[in-house]
CSV table of C-alpha atoms in Angstrom, one decimal:
chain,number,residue,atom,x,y,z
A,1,UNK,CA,23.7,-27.3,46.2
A,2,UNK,CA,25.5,-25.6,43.3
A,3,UNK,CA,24.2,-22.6,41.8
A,4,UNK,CA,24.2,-24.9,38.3
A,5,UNK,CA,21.4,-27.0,39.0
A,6,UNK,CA,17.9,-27.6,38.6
A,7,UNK,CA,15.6,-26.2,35.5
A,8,UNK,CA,18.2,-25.0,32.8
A,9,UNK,CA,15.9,-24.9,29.9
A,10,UNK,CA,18.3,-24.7,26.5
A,11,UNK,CA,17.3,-21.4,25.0
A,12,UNK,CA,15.7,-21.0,21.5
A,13,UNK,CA,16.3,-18.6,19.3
A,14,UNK,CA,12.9,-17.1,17.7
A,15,UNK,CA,12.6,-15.0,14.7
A,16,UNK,CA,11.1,-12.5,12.9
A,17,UNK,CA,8.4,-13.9,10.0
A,18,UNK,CA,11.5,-12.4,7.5
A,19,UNK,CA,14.1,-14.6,9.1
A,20,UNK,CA,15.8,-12.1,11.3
A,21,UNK,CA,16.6,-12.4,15.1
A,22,UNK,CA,13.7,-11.4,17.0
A,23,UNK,CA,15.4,-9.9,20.1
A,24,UNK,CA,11.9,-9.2,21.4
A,25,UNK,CA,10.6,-12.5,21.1
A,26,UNK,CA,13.4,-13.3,22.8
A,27,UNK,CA,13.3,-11.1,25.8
A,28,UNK,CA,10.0,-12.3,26.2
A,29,UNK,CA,10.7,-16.1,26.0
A,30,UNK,CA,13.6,-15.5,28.7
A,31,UNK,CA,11.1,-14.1,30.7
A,32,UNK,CA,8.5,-16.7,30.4
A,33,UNK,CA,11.4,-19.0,31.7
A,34,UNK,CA,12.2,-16.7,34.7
A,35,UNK,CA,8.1,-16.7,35.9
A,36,UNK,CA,8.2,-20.4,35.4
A,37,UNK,CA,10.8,-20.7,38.1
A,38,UNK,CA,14.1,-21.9,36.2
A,39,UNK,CA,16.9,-22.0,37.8
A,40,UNK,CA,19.4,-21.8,35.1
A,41,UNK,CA,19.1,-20.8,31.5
A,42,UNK,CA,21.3,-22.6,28.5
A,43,UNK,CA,21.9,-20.0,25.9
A,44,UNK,CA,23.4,-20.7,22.4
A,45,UNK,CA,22.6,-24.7,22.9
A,46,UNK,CA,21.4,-27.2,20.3
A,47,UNK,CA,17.8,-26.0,20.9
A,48,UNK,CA,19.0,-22.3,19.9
A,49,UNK,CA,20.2,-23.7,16.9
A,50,UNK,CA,23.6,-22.4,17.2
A,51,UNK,CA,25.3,-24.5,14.4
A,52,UNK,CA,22.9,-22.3,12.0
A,53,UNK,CA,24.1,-18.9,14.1
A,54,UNK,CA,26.7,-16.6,12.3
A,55,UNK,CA,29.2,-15.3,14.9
A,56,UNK,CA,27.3,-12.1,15.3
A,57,UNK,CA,23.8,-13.6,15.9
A,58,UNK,CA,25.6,-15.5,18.8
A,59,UNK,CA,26.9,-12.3,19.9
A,60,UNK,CA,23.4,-11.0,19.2
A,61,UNK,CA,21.1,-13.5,21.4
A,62,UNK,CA,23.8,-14.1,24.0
A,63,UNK,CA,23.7,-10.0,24.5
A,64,UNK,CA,19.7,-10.2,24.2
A,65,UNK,CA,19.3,-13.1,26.8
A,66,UNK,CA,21.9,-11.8,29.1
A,67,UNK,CA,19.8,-8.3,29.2
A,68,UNK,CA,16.7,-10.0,30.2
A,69,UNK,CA,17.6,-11.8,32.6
A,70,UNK,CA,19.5,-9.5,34.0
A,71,UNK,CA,20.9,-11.1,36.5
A,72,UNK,CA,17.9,-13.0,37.8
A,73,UNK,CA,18.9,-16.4,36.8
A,74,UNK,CA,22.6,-17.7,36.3
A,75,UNK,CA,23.4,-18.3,32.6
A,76,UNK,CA,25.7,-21.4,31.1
A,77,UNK,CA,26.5,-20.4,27.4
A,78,UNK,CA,27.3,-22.8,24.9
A,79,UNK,CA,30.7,-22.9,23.1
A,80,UNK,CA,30.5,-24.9,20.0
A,81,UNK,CA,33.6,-25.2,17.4
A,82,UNK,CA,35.2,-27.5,15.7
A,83,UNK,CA,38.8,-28.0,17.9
A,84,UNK,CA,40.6,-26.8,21.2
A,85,UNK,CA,42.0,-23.6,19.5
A,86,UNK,CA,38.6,-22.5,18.0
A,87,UNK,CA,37.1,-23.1,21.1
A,88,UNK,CA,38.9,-21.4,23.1
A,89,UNK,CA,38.7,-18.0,20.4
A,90,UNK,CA,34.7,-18.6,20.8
A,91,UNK,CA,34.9,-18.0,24.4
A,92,UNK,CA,36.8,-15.4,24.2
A,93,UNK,CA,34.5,-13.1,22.0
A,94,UNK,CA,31.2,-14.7,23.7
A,95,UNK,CA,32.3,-14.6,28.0
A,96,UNK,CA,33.4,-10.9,27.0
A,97,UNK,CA,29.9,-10.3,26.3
A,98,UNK,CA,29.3,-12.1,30.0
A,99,UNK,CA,27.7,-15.4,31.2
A,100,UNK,CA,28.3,-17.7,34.5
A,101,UNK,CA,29.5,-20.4,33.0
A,102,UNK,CA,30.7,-22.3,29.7
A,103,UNK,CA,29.0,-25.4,27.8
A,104,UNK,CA,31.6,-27.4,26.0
A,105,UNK,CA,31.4,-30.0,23.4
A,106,UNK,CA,33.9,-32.5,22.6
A,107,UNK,CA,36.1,-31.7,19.5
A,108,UNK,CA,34.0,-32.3,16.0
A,109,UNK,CA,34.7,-33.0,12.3
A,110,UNK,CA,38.5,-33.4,13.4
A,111,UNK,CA,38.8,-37.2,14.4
A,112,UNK,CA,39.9,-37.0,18.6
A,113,UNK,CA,40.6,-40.0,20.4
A,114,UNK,CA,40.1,-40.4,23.6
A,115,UNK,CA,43.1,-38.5,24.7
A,116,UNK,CA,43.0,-35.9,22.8
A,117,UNK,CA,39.3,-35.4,23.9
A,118,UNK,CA,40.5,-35.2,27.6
A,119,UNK,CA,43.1,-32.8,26.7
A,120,UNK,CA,41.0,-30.7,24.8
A,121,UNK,CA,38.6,-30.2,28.1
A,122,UNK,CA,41.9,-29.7,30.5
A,123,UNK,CA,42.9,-26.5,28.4
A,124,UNK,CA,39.9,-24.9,27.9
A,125,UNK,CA,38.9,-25.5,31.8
A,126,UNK,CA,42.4,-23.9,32.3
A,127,UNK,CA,41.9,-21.3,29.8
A,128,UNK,CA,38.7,-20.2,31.0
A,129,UNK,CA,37.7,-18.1,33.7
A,130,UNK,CA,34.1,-19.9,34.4
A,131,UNK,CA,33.0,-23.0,35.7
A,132,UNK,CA,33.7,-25.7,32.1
A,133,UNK,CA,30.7,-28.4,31.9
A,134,UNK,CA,30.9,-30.6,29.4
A,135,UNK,CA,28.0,-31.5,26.8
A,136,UNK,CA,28.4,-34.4,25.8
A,137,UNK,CA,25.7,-35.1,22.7
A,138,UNK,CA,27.7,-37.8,20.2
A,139,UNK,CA,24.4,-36.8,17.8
A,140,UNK,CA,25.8,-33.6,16.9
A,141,UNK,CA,29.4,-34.3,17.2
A,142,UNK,CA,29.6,-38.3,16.4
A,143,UNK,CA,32.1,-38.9,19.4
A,144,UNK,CA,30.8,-39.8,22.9
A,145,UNK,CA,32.5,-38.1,25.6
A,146,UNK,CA,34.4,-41.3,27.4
A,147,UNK,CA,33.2,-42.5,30.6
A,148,UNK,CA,36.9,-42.6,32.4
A,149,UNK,CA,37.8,-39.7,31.2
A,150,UNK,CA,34.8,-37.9,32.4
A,151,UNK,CA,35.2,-39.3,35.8
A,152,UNK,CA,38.8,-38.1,35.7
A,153,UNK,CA,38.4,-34.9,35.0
A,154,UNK,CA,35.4,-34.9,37.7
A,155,UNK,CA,37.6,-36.3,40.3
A,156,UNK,CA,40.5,-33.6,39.1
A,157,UNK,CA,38.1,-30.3,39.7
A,158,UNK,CA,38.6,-30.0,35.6
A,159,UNK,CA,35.2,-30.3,35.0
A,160,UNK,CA,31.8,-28.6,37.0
A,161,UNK,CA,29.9,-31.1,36.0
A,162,UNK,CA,28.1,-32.6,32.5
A,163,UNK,CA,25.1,-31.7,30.6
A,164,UNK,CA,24.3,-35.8,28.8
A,165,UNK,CA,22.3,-35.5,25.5
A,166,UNK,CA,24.2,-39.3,24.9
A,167,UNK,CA,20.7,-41.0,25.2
A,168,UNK,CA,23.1,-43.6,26.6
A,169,UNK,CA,21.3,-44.1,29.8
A,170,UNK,CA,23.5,-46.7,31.4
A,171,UNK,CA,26.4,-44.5,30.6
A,172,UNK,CA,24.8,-42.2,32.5
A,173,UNK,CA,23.9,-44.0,34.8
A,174,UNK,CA,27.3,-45.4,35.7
A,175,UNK,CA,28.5,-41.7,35.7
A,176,UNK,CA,25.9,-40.9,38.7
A,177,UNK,CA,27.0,-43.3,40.5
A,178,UNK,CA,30.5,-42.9,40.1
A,179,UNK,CA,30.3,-39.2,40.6
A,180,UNK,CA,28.0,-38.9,43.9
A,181,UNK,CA,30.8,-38.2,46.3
A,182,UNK,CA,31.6,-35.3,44.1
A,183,UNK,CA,29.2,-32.5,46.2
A,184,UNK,CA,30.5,-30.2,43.6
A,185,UNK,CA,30.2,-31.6,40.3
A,186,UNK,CA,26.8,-31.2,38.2
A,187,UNK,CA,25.0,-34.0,36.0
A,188,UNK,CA,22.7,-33.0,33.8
A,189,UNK,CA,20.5,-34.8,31.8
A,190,UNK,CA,18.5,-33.6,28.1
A,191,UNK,CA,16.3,-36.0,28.4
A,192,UNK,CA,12.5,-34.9,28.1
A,193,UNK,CA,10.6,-38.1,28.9
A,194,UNK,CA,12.3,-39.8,31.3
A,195,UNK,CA,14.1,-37.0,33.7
A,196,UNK,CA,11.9,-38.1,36.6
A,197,UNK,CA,14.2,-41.5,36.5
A,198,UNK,CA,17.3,-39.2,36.0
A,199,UNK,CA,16.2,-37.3,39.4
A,200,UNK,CA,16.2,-40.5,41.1
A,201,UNK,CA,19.1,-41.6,40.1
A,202,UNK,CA,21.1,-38.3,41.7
A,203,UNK,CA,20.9,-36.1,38.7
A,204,UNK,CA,21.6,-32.4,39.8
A,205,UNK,CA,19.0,-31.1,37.0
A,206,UNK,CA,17.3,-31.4,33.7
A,207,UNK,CA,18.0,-29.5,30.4
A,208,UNK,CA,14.9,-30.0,28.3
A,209,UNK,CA,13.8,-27.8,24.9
A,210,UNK,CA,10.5,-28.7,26.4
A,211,UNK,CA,11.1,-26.6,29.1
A,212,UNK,CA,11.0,-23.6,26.7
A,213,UNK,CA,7.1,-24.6,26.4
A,214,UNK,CA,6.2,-25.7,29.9
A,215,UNK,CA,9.2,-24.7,32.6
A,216,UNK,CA,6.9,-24.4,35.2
A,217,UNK,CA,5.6,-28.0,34.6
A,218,UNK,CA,9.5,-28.9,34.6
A,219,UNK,CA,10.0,-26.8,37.9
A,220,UNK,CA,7.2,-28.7,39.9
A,221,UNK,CA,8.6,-32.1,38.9
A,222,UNK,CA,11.9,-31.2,40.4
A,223,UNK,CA,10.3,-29.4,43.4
A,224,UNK,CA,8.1,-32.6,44.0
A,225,UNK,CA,11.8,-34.9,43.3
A,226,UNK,CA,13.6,-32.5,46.5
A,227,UNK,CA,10.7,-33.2,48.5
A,228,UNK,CA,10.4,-36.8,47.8
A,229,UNK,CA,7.1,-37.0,46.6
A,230,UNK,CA,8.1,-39.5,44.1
A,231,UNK,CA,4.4,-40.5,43.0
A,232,UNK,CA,3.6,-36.5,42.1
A,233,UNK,CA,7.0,-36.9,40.3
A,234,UNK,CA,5.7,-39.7,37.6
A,235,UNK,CA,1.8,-37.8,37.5
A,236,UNK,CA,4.0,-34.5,36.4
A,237,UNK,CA,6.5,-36.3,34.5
A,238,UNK,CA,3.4,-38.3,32.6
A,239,UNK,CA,1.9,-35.1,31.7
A,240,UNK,CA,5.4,-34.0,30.6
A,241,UNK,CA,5.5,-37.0,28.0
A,242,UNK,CA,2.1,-36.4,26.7
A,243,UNK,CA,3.2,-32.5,26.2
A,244,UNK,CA,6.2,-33.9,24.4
A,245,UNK,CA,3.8,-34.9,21.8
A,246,UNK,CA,3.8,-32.1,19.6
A,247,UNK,CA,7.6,-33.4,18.5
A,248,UNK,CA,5.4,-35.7,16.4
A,249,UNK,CA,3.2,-33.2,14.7
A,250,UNK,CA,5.2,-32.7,11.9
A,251,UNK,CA,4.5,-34.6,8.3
A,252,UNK,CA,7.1,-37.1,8.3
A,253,UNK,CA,9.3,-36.3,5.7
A,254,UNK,CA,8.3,-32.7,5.1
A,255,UNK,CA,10.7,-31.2,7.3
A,256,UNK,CA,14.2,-32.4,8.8
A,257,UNK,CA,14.2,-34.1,12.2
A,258,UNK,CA,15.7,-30.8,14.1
A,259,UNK,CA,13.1,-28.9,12.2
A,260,UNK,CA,10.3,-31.3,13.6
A,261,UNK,CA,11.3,-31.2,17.0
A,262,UNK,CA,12.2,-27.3,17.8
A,263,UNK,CA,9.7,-26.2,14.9
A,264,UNK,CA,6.9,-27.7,17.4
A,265,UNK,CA,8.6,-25.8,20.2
A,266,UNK,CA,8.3,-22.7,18.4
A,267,UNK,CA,5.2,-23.4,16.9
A,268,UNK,CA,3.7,-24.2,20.5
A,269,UNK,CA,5.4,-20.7,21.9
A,270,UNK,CA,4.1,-19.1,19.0
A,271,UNK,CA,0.4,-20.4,19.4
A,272,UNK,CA,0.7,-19.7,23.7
A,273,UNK,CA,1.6,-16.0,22.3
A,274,UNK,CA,5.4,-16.1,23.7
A,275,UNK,CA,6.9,-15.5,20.4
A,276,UNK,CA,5.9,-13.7,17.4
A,277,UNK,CA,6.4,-16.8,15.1
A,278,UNK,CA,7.9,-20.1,14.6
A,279,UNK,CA,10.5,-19.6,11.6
A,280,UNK,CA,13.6,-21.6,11.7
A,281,UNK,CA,16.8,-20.9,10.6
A,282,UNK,CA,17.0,-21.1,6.8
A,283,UNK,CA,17.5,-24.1,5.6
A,284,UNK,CA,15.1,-25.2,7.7
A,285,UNK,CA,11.3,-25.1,7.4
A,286,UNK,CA,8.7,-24.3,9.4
A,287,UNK,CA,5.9,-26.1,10.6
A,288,UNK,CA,2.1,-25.7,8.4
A,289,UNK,CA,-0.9,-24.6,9.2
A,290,UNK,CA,-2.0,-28.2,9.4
A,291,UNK,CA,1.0,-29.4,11.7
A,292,UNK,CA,0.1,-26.4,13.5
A,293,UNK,CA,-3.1,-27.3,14.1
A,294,UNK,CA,-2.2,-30.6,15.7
A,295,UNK,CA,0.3,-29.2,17.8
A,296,UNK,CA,-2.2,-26.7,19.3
A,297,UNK,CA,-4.8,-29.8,19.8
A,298,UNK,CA,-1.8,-31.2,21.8
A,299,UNK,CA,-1.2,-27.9,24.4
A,300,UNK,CA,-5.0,-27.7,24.8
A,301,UNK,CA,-5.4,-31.3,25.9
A,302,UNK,CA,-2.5,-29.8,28.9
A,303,UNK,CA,-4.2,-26.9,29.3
A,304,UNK,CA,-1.4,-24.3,27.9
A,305,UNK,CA,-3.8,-22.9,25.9
């Protein structure tokens, strides 16, 4: 099996009650991950909120996570911009600063077409000296990453493998099975709730921002998926969805849907004394005292607390 594969929890990025980068809190969290038996660690992903991350706070938490880790886990950093040329100008600065591999989006805000999204991947892949997986999450970038060209560039060695936040799960699916005489090539889903049917389908591993809160309940259900224990699979991956929970403590309405969702990762971190607090990047709010209350009722009821 490929060194990319299993557990690769998406990093988040905590912060200091004042709004600064907590590289502490972030040392710690990586090392929460580590003694939770990850295999992999995501940095500057979707969970880190890396749209909301100057260039230097990349720098910053890429340099922080690599230094923690140091060297126990392989780490996949995220390079997110715009267009091909950008790109390829992020990678440069953030690889410099080290990481196994890169985490790719299709092009965003400019309006690709299929072609052009395939070309985009074959230069950066040859650009690059790192394994290139591509993420393909049309939420964020409003353009799903097409299913023939993903196969092409499977079948071509461009690609290592996708990380699939498309919710599509047919798509994905369909890529599984059109991918699994490809020993080499990774997929990856971001699904929380549902990864233990990912694992059965041939999935090389999950990426889940609830992994951030419980990796060592993520690590047993892909431990029990190897060995084929497919009924402790459904009990862990129950418990999983119950956990997921806390993505519904929020007041509807009160805060943005990626505020709700990683504020209740934070806030759970926060609460299990991982991180010193569970501030978001401004705009963004935090979660209450009252949401904060629920979300602790949640981790108690599965005994993280």
């Amino acid at each position: 099996m490929s060194e990319f594969h299993g557990i690769i929890p998406p990093l988040l990025t905590p912060r200091t009650e004042s709004g600064e980068l907590d590289r502490e809190s972030t040392s710690a969290l990586v090392d929460h991950l580590v003694d939770g038996g990850v295999h992999n660690i995501f940095v500057l992903g979707s969970s880190g909120e890396v749209p909301y991350l100057t260039a230097s706070e990349r720098d910053q938490v890429l340099e922080t996570a690599l230094e923690a880790a140091d060297g126990r886990v392989p780490i996949l950093v995220g390079i997110s911009e715009q267009t091909t040329g950008r790109v390829l100008d992020e990678a440069k600065r953030l690889l410099s600063i080290g990481g196994d591999a890169a985490v790719v989006t299709t092009p965003f805000y400019a309006l690709s077409d299929a072609a052009e999204i395939e070309q985009h991947f074959r230069t950066v892949a040859e650009r690059l000296d790192v394994p290139v997986f591509a993420y393909d999450v049309p939420v964020r970038t409003h353009s799903k990453l097409p299913h023939d060209v993903t196969v092409r560039l499977a079948r071509e060695d461009v690609l290592a493998g996708v990380k699939d936040s498309s919710a599509d799960d047919v798509s994905f699916r369909r890529l599984l099975i059109e991918t699994k005489d490809l020993p080499d090539f990774a997929v990856f889903t971001g699904h929380e709730v549902v990864a233990d049917g990912a694992l059965l389908g041939g999935a090389a591993g999950i990426v889940p921002g609830l992994g951030n809160v419980d990796p060592a309940g993520y690590v047993r259900l892909f431990d029990a998926a190897r060995a084929g224990d497919w009924n402790a699979v459904a009990a862990e991956q129950d418990r999983l969805a119950r956990l997921f929970q806390i993505t519904a403590a929020p007041t509807p309405g009160r805060v943005s849907p990626g505020a709700a969702g990683l504020g209740a990762f934070k806030t759970a971190l926060a609460l299990m004394g991982v991180i010193a607090s569970n501030r978001m990047a401004e705009p963004m709010l935090a979660l209450d005292a009252e949401e904060t209350n629920r979300v602790r009722e949640v981790i108690s009821a599965e005994g993280l607390l």
